[in-house]
XYZ file of C-alpha atoms in Angstrom:
186
model
C -32.977 -6.616 -3.189
C -31.804 -3.111 -2.292
C -31.720 -3.926 1.409
C -29.804 -7.093 0.804
C -27.282 -5.153 -1.319
C -26.920 -2.500 1.393
C -26.421 -5.063 4.003
C -23.766 -6.858 1.909
C -21.863 -3.679 1.072
C -21.897 -2.456 4.677
C -20.262 -5.699 5.855
C -17.249 -5.248 3.600
C -14.135 -4.352 5.675
C -13.188 -1.603 3.149
C -14.870 1.636 2.351
C -16.921 1.701 -0.765
C -18.165 4.842 -2.408
C -19.711 5.962 -5.688
C -18.906 9.448 -6.983
C -19.923 11.376 -10.072
C -17.434 12.850 -12.481
C -17.384 16.089 -10.435
C -16.423 14.185 -7.303
C -19.734 14.398 -5.447
C -20.229 11.341 -3.153
C -23.486 9.615 -4.283
C -23.124 6.540 -2.094
C -20.838 5.489 0.818
C -21.035 2.270 2.889
C -20.893 2.161 6.664
C -17.265 1.066 6.722
C -16.341 4.271 4.610
C -18.217 6.478 7.107
C -16.349 4.897 10.030
C -13.018 5.224 8.193
C -13.515 9.003 8.013
C -15.239 9.352 11.339
C -18.662 10.379 10.013
C -22.120 9.345 11.089
C -24.077 7.075 8.713
C -25.007 8.911 5.502
C -23.159 12.136 6.425
C -20.777 11.725 3.458
C -23.548 11.517 1.001
C -23.679 14.790 -1.023
C -20.191 15.852 0.117
C -17.437 16.278 -2.508
C -14.348 14.213 -2.194
C -12.170 17.327 -2.092
C -13.493 17.791 1.449
C -11.522 14.644 2.411
C -8.215 15.968 0.962
C -5.501 17.080 3.418
C -5.229 20.376 1.640
C -7.444 22.419 -0.728
C -4.495 22.899 -3.071
C -5.036 19.301 -4.139
C -8.679 19.902 -5.098
C -8.349 21.344 -8.579
C -5.822 18.815 -9.788
C -8.001 15.867 -8.507
C -11.148 17.221 -10.129
C -9.315 17.823 -13.395
C -7.978 14.190 -13.225
C -11.445 12.856 -12.725
C -12.653 14.745 -15.838
C -9.668 13.491 -17.743
C -10.395 9.806 -16.567
C -14.040 10.095 -17.614
C -13.152 11.603 -20.996
C -10.022 9.410 -21.964
C -10.917 6.317 -19.980
C -7.380 4.963 -19.551
C -6.708 1.822 -17.309
C -7.023 3.245 -13.786
C -4.054 2.675 -11.440
C -4.628 2.401 -7.683
C -4.226 5.657 -5.786
C -2.017 5.797 -2.705
C -2.195 8.882 -0.486
C -3.502 10.696 2.554
C -7.073 11.620 3.335
C -8.501 13.711 6.149
C -10.940 12.339 8.728
C -13.757 14.519 10.119
C -11.538 15.352 13.164
C -8.719 16.545 11.005
C -6.348 13.632 11.442
C -4.841 12.068 8.346
C -4.923 8.453 7.314
C -3.126 6.702 4.619
C -5.373 5.093 1.993
C -5.172 2.822 -0.975
C -8.063 3.570 -3.439
C -9.071 1.187 -6.283
C -11.229 2.805 -8.874
C -13.552 1.500 -11.559
C -15.657 3.323 -14.092
C -19.444 3.698 -13.491
C -21.219 3.850 -16.814
C -24.721 4.657 -17.937
C -26.938 2.590 -20.402
C -25.150 4.120 -23.295
C -21.731 3.117 -21.889
C -20.796 6.732 -21.133
C -18.743 7.270 -18.069
C -20.805 8.998 -15.447
C -18.680 8.454 -12.346
C -16.548 6.019 -10.353
C -16.939 3.226 -7.860
C -14.100 3.141 -5.449
C -12.837 0.664 -2.804
C -10.926 2.491 -0.086
C -8.513 0.623 2.293
C -7.106 2.350 5.262
C -3.450 1.351 5.052
C -2.232 3.590 7.916
C -1.158 0.721 10.173
C 0.441 -1.110 7.182
C 2.418 1.975 6.270
C 3.538 2.486 9.869
C 4.628 -1.202 10.082
C 6.507 -1.032 6.802
C 8.214 2.230 7.977
C 9.160 0.667 11.325
C 10.494 -2.470 9.624
C 12.642 -0.328 7.230
C 13.929 1.748 10.153
C 14.868 -1.435 12.001
C 16.552 -2.983 9.033
C 18.541 0.193 8.466
C 19.503 0.340 12.218
C 20.594 -3.308 12.144
C 22.618 -2.722 8.874
C 24.366 0.315 10.461
C 25.149 -1.674 13.683
C 26.530 -4.677 11.660
C 28.567 -2.402 9.410
C 29.893 -0.379 12.458
C 30.770 -3.618 14.304
C 32.370 -5.110 11.205
C 30.124 -8.232 11.511
C 29.042 -10.391 8.590
C 25.774 -12.306 8.507
C 24.487 -15.487 6.793
C 21.263 -17.445 6.474
C 20.881 -21.127 6.151
C 17.904 -22.771 4.659
C 17.765 -25.957 6.756
C 15.084 -27.571 4.697
C 16.954 -27.273 1.353
C 20.368 -27.016 2.765
C 21.432 -23.825 0.919
C 22.863 -20.720 2.428
C 23.392 -17.030 1.626
C 26.221 -14.837 2.877
C 26.209 -11.116 2.884
C 29.157 -9.156 1.384
C 30.871 -8.760 4.745
C 30.959 -12.534 5.306
C 32.731 -12.998 1.967
C 35.303 -10.362 2.971
C 35.931 -12.014 6.335
C 36.460 -15.386 4.737
C 38.396 -13.935 1.821
C 36.042 -15.271 -0.905
C 34.672 -13.319 -3.787
C 31.307 -11.800 -3.532
C 28.538 -14.285 -4.428
C 30.891 -17.215 -4.120
C 28.874 -18.663 -1.307
C 25.178 -18.288 -2.442
C 23.051 -21.453 -2.249
C 26.021 -23.648 -1.265
C 25.750 -26.529 1.227
C 27.149 -26.485 4.765
C 29.779 -29.056 3.693
C 31.069 -26.572 1.141
C 31.619 -24.166 3.877
C 33.245 -26.733 6.172
C 35.651 -27.605 3.345
C 37.024 -23.997 3.637
C 38.065 -24.652 7.220
C 41.630 -25.571 8.277
C 41.612 -29.336 8.986
C 42.493 -28.829 12.709
């Protein structure tokens, strides 16, 4: 049963760890070790503060764990940076759940850790590209529109409305025939 559990947990594509209320790592799956660049079982016994980018973050984190254990509020996901063994930083999303003893007392936490570094980079690049496009369109005084060919509706940006002399929002969801009707008959 224990071997089956270990095999299953090691196959999960996210890091899984169990920590006590002092932040000591009691269990970490193979994926979690790979995420942080550690050999199998090397994280066991470490404290999660050793994975923080700076030691200044240690006391607030440990105080937060004690607060969570005592007050037991609903836990929100954590987004932040963690430090790999080689010192490089990765962006992570951590989902927490309470770990309880037989008397229902909180004795620690089980966490699922997703490395979202590539997702964050892609989102940042997408925003930069969108900002660059918006700046280019604004500089060139160009309007844009989109047309949903399946449903037939369209959307105009504010600049298209200005170019055609229509009030903003006047051409949202309209059909192509509505636009053609605004053209001069010739």
